[in-house]
Short mmCIF file of C-alpha atoms and ligand atoms in Angstrom, two decimals:
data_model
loop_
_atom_site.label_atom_id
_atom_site.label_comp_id
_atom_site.label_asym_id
_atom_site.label_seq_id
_atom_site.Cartn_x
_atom_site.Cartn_y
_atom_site.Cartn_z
CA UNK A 1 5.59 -5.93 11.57
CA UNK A 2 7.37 -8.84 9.83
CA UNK A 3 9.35 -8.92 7.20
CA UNK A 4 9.17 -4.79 6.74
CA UNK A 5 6.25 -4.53 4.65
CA UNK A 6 4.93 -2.39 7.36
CA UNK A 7 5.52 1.16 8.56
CA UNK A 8 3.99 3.42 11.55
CA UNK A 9 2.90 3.44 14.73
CA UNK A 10 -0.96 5.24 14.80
CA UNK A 11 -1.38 5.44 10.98
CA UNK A 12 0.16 2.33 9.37
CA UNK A 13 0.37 1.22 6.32
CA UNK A 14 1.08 -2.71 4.60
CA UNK A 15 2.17 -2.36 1.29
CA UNK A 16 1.69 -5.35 -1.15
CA UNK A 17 1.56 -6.46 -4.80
CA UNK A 18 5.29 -6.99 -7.46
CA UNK A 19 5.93 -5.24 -10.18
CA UNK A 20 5.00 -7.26 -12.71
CA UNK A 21 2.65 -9.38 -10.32
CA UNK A 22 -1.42 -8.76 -10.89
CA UNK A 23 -1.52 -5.63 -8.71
CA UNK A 24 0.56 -2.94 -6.09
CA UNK A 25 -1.96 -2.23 -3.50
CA UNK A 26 -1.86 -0.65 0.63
CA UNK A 27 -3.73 -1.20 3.39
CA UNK A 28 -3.85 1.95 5.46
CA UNK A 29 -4.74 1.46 9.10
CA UNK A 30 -5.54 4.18 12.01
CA UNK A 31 -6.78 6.85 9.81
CA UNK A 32 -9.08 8.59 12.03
CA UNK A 33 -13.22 8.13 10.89
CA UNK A 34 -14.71 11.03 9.67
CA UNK A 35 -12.47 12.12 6.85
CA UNK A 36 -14.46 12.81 3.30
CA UNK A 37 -12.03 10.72 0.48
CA UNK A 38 -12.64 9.53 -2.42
CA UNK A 39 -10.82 7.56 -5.21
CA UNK A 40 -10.94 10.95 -6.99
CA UNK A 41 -8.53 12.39 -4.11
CA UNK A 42 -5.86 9.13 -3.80
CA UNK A 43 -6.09 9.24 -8.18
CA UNK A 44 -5.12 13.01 -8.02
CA UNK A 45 -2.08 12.11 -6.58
CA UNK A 46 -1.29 8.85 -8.46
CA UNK A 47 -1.54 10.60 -11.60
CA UNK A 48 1.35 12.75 -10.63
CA UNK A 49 3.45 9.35 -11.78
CA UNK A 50 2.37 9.93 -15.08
CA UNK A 51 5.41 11.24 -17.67
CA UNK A 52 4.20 14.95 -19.12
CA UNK A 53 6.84 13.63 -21.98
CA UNK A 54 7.81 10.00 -21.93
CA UNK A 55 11.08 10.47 -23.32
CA UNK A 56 11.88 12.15 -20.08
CA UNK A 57 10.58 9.37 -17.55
CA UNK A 58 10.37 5.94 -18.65
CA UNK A 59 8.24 4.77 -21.85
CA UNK A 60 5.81 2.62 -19.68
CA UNK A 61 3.13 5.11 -19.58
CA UNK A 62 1.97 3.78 -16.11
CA UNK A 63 -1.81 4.97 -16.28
CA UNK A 64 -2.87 3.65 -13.26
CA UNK A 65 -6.52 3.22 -11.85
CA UNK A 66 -7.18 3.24 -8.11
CA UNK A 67 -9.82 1.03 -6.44
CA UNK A 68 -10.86 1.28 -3.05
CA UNK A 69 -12.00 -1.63 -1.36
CA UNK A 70 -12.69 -1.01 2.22
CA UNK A 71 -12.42 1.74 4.50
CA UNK A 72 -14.85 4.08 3.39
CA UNK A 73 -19.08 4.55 3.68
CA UNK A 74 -20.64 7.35 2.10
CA UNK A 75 -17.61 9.02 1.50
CA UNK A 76 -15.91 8.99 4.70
CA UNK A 77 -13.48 7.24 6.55
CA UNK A 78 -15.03 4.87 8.85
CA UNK A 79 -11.89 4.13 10.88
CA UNK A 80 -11.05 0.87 9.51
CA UNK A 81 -8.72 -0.18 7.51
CA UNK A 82 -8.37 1.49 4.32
CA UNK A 83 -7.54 -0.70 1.39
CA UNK A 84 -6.35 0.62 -1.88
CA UNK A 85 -4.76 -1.03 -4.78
CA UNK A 86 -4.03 -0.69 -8.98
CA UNK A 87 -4.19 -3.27 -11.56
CA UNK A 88 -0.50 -4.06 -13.52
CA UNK A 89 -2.15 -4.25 -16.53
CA UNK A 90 0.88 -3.11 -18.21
CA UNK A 91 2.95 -5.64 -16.75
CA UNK A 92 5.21 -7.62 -19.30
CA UNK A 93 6.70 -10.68 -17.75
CA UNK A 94 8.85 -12.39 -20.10
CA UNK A 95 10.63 -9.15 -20.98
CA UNK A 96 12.40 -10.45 -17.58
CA UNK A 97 13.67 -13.58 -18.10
CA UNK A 98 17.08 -12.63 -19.52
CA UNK A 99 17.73 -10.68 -16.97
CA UNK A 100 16.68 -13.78 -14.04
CA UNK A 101 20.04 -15.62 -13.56
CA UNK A 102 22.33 -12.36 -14.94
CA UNK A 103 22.09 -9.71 -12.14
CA UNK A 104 21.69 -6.08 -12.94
CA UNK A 105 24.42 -4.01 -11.62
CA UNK A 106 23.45 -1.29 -8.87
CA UNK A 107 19.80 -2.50 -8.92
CA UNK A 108 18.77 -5.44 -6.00
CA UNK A 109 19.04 -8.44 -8.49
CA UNK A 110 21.98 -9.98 -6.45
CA UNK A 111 21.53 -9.94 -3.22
CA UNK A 112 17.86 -10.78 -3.40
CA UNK A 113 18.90 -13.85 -5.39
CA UNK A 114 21.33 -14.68 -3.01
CA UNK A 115 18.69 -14.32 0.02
CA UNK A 116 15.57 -15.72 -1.62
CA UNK A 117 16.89 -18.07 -4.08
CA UNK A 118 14.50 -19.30 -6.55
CA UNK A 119 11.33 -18.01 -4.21
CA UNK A 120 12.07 -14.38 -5.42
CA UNK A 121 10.00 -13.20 -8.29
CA UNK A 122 12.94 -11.30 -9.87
CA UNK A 123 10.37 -9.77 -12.64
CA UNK A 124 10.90 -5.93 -13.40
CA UNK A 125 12.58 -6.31 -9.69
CA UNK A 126 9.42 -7.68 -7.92
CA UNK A 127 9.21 -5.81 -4.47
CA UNK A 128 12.45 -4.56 -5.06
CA UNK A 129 10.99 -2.18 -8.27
CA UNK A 130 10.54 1.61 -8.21
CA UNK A 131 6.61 0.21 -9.17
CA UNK A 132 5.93 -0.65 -5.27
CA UNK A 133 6.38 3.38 -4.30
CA UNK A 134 2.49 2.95 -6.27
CA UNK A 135 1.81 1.99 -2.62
CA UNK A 136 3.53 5.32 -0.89
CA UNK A 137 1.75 7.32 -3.02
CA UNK A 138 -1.52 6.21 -2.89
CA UNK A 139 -0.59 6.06 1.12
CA UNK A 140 0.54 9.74 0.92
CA UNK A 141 -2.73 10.47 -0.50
CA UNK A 142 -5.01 9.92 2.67
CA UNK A 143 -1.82 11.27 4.53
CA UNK A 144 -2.02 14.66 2.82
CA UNK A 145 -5.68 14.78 2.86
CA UNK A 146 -5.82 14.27 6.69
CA UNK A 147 -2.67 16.93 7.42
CA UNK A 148 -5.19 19.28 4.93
CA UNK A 149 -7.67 19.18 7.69
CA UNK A 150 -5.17 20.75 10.15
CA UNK A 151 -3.49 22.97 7.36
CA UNK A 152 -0.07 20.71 7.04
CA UNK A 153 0.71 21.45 3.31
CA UNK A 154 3.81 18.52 1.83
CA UNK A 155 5.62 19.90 -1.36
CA UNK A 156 8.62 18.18 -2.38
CA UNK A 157 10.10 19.35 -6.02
CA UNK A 158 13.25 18.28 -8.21
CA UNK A 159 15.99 20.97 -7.17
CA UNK A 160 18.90 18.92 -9.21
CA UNK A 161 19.66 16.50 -11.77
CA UNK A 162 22.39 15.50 -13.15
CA UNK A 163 24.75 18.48 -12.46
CA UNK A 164 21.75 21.18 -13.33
CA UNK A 165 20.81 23.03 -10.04
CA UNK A 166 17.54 24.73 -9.80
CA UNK A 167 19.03 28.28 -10.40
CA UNK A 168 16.16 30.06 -7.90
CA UNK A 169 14.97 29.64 -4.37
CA UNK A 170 11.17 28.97 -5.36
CA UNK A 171 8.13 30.42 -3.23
CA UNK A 172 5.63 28.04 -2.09
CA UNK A 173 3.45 29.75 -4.62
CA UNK A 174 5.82 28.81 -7.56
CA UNK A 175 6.26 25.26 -6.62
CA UNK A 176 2.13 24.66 -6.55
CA UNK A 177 1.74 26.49 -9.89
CA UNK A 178 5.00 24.86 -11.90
CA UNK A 179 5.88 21.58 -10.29
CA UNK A 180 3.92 19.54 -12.13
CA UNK A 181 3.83 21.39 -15.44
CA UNK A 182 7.33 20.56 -16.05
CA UNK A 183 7.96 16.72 -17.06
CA UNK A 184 11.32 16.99 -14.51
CA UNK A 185 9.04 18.09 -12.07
CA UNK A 186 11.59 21.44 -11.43
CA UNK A 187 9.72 24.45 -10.23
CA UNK A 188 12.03 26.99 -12.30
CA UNK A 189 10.87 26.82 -15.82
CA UNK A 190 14.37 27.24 -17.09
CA UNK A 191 16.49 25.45 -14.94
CA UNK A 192 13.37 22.40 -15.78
CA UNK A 193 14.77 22.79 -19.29
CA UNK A 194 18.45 22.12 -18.51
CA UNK A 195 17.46 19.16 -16.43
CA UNK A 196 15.70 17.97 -19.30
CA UNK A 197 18.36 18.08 -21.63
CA UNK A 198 20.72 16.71 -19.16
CA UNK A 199 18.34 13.33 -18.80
CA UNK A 200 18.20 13.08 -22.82
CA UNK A 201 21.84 13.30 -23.45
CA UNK A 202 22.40 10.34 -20.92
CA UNK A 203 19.60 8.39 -22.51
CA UNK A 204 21.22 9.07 -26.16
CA UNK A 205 24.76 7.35 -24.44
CA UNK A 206 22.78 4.59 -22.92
CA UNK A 207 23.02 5.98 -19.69
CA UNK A 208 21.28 7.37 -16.91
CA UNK A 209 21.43 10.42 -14.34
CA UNK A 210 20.25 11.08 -10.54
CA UNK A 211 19.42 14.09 -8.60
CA UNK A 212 18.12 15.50 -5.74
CA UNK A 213 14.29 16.05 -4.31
CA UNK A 214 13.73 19.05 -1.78
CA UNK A 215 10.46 18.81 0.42
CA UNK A 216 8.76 21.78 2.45
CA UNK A 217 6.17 20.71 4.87
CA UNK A 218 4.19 23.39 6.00
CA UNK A 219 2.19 24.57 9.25
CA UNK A 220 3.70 21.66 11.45
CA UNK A 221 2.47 22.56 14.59
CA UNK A 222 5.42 22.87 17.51
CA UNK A 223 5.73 19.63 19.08
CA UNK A 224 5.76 16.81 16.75
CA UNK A 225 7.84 13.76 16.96
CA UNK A 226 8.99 11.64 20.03
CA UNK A 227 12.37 11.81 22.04
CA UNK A 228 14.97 9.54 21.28
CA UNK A 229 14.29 6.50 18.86
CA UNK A 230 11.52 8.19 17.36
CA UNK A 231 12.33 11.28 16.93
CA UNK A 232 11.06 13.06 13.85
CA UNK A 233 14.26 13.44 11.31
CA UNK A 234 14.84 9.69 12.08
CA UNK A 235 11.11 8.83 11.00
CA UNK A 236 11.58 11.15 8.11
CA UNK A 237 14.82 9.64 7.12
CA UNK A 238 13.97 6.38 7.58
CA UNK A 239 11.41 6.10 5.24
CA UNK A 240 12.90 8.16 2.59
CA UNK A 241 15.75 5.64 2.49
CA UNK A 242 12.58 3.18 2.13
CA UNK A 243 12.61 4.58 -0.64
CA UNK A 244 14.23 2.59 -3.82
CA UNK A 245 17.31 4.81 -5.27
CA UNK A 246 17.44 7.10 -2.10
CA UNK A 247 21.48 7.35 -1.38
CA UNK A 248 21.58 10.43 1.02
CA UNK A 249 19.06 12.65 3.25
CA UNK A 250 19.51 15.94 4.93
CA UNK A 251 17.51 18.23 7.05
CA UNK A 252 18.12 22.11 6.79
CA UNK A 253 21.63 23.28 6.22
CA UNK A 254 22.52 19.49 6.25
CA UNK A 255 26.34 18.84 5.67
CA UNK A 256 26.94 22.13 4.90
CA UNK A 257 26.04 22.73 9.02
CA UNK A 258 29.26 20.58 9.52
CA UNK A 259 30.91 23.67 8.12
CA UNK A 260 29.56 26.13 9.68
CA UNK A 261 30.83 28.00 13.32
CA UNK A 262 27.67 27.77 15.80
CA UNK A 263 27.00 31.14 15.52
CA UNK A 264 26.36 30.73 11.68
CA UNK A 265 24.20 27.85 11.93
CA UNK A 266 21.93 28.54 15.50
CA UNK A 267 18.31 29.93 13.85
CA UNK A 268 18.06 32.96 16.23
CA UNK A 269 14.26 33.39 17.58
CA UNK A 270 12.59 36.56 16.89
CA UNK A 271 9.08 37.38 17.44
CA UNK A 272 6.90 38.44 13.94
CA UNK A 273 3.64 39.38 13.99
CA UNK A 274 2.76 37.83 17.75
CA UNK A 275 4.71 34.51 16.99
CA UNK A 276 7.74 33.02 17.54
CA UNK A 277 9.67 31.83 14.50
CA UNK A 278 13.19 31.83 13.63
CA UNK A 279 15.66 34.15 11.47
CA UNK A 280 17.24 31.33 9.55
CA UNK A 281 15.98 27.54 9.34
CA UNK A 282 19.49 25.44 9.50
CA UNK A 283 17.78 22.71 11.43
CA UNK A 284 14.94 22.51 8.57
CA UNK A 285 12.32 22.72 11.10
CA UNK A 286 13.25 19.73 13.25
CA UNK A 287 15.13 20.00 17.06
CA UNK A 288 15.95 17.48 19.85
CA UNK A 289 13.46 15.07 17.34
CA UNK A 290 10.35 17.46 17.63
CA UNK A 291 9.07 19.70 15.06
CA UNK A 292 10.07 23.63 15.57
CA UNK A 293 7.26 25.42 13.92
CA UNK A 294 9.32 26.36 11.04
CA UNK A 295 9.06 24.68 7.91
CA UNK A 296 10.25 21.32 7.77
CA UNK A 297 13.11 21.01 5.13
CA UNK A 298 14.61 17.76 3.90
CA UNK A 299 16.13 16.69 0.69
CA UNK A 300 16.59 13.65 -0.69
CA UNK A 301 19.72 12.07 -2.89
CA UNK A 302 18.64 9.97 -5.74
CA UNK A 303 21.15 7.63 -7.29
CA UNK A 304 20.87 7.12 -11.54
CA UNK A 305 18.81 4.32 -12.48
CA UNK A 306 20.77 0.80 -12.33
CA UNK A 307 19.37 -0.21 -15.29
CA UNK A 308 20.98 1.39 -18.42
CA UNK A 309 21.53 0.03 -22.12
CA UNK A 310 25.34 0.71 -21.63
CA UNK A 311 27.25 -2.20 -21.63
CA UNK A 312 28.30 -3.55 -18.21
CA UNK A 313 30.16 -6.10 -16.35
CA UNK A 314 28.15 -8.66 -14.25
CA UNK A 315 28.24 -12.48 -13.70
CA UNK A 316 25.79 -14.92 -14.85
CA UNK A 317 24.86 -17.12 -11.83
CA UNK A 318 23.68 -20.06 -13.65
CA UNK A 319 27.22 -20.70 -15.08
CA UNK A 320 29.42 -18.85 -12.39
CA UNK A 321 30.91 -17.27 -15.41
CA UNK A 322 31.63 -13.09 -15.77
CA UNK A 323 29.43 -11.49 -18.64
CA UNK A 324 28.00 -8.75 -20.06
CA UNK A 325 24.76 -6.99 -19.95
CA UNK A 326 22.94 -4.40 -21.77
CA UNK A 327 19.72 -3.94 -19.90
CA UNK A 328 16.73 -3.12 -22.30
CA UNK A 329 13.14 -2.84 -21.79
CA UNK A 330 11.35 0.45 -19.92
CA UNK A 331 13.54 2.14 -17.66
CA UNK A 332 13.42 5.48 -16.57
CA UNK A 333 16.96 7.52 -18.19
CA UNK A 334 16.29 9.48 -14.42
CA UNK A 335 14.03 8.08 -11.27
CA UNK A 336 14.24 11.66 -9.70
CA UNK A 337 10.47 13.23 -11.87
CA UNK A 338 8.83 10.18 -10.28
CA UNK A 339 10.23 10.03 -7.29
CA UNK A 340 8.48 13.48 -6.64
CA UNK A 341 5.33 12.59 -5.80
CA UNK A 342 6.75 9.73 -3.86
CA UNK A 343 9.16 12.13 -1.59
CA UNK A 344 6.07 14.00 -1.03
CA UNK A 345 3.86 11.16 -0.32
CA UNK A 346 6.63 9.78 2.17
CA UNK A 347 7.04 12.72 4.46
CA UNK A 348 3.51 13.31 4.60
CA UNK A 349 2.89 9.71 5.35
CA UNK A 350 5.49 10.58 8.79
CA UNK A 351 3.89 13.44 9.87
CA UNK A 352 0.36 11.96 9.75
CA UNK A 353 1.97 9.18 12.03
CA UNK A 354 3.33 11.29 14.31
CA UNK A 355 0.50 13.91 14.50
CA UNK A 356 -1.71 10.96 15.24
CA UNK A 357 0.53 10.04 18.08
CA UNK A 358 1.72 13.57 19.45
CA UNK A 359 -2.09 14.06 19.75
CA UNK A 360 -2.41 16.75 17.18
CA UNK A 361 -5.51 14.80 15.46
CA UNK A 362 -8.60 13.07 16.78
CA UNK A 363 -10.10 9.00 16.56
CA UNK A 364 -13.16 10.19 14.98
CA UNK A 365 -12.73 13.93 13.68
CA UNK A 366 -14.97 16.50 14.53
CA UNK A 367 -16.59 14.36 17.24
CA UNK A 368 -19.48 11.61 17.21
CA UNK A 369 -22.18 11.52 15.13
C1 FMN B 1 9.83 5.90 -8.72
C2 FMN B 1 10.99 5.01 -8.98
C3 FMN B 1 11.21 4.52 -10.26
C4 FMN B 1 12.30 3.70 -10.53
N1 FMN B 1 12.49 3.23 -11.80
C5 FMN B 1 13.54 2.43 -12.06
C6 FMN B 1 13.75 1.95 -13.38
O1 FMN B 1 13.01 2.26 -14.32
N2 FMN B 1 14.80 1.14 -13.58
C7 FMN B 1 15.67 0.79 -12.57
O2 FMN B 1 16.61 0.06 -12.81
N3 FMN B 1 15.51 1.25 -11.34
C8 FMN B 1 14.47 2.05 -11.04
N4 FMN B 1 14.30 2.52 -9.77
C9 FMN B 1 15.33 2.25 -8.74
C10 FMN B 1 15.41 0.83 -8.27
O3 FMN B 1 14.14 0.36 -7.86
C11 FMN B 1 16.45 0.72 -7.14
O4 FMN B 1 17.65 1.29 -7.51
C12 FMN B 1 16.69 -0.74 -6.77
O5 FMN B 1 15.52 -1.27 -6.17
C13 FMN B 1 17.85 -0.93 -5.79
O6 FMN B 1 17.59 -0.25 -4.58
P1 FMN B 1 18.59 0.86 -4.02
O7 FMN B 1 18.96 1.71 -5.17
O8 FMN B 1 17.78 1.61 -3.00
O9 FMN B 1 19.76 0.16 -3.43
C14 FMN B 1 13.20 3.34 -9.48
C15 FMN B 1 12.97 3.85 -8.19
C16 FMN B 1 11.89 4.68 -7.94
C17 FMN B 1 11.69 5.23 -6.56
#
């Protein structure tokens, strides 16, 4: 577990590969045997990434290929290690070296300079780029295909950007049918609109937005997650902030709880239709660390991208000398339509861990052979 390239306990994954290196690949270890995948199933999901209108997202059209190369035999899981990676073949390296001694402001130029010194590949942002979250989605893939098997449904969807709100509480119905037909990746067809207009007025002034990503899990069984230092929100939280551009995560009623009187924010149990479930869902499905049964809510904070055309202060290391910078080449004018699929891909990665280890799935599923 050095150097934090690794995350989990019973289903881990290694993420490797730079952004402008010759690949972004993940090893996936402790998926059970037994489960069908295919590159079809991990592709599904990477495709997600790709901008419905690249004047939204970033003008890298970032059509991706997956390869398998271990892990699977006749289209199963075998148990082992499941290793996935794409091909940069986009990958422009030179467009970088203006930026190598002149650090970006708000992205991780500096202090990985500082840290690694002439070791770090500082192209597109190396390991530090929004390309690595490849890894978490192709990740997320085998996640949600295993939580399929025991009818855990993931959703995530952008609920604000810039200062749009999505107008409407969406049904789980509405969020698989629209999601992805919108290029801000907003389940409310208008409110997708206003979000879009918001991104391309920022990218006219050279600038950027952020947002925020909600995420529903489904069907979590009562039970999962681990007392104290691995309890479930923390897991969740942690690896959103894993995430690059992630400022702020809350669970249910989130800050807003701070505000309310205990009588306002306790979910009150009631029993519906022979089961026990909760008026209200403050807590966003998580108590004490351990999954309640309701859905599991969480939203993410997404900071505007760091690197904007607008001119900016910054220092050029080389000379110790202040400067300016106008950062060109592909950027996204607003991380938050990508960073959908990678929210989702994130908290299902979690709850497969933590199923695995609460017991909730098998070694080999649906018994020997
Ligand atoms: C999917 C995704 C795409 C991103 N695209 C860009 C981008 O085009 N340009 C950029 O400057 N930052 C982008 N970022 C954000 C930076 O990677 C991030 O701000 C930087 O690594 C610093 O990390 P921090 O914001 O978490 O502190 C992206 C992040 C994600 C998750």
């Amino acid at each position: 577990m050095l150097e934090g390239n690794s995350i989990g306990k019973n289903f881990v994954i290694t993420c490797f590969g730079e952004s402008h290196g010759r690949c972004v690949g993940v090893v996936v270890d402790g998926c059970p045997a037994g489960l069908p995948l295919s590159e079809q199933d991990i592709q599904k999901e990477l495709d997600k990434r790709i901008p419905l209108k690249p004047e939204i997202v970033s003008a890298r059209r970032e059509k991706d290929v997956v390869e398998i190369l271990s892990g699977i035999f006749n289209g199963f899981t075998t148990g082992a290690p499941i290793c996935t990676l794409v091909w940069n073949k986009e990958a422009i390296p030179g467009e970088y070296d203006l930026i190598k001694d002149v650090p970006r402001p708000g992205h991780a130029d500096y202090p990985v300079r500082i840290k690694y010194g002439s070791f770090s590949d500082y192209r597109g942002g190396g390991r530090f780029s929004g390309r690595i979250t490849v890894a978490f989605v192709m990740a997320g893939a085998v996640a949600k295909k295993l939580l399929g098997l025991f009818g855990v449904e993931v959703l995530a969807y952008a609920t604000e950007i810039g200062k749009v709100k999505l107008r409407t509480t969406p049904t789980l119905e509405e969020i698989r049918k629209n999601t992805y037909k919108t290029a801000v990746r907003c389940p409310d067809l208008e409110s997708a609109k206003e979000m879009e207009e918001v991104i391309l007025k920022a990218k006219k002034e050279g600038d950027s937005v952020g947002g925020i990503v909600e995420c529903i899990a489904s069907n979590v069984p009562v039970g999962v997650g681990e007392p104290l230092f691995d309890s479930l929100d923390a897991d969740v939280a942690k690896m959103l902030f894993d995430v690059p551009a992630v400022k702020g995560v809350e669970f249910g009623a989130g800050f807003k709880a701070a505000r309310l009187k205990g009588s306002e924010n306790n979910d009150q149990y009631v029993i519906r239709d022979g089961k026990i479930v909760t008026l209200t869902n403050n807590a966003g499905g998580i108590l004490g660390g351990l999954s309640s049964g309701m859905p599991i809510l969480v939203r993410a904070a997404l900071k505007p991208t760091p690197s904007i055309p607008k001119e900016q202060k910054t220092v050029d290391l080389s000379k110790m000398e202040e400067t300016l910078i106008r950062v060109k080449g592909r950027h996204d004018p607003c991380i938050v339509p990508k960073a959908v699929p990678v929210i989702e891909s994130v908290v299902a990665i979690v709850l497969a861990d933590h199923m695995l280890r609460a017991g909730f799935m098998p070694k080999v599923l649906g018994g020997q052979k």
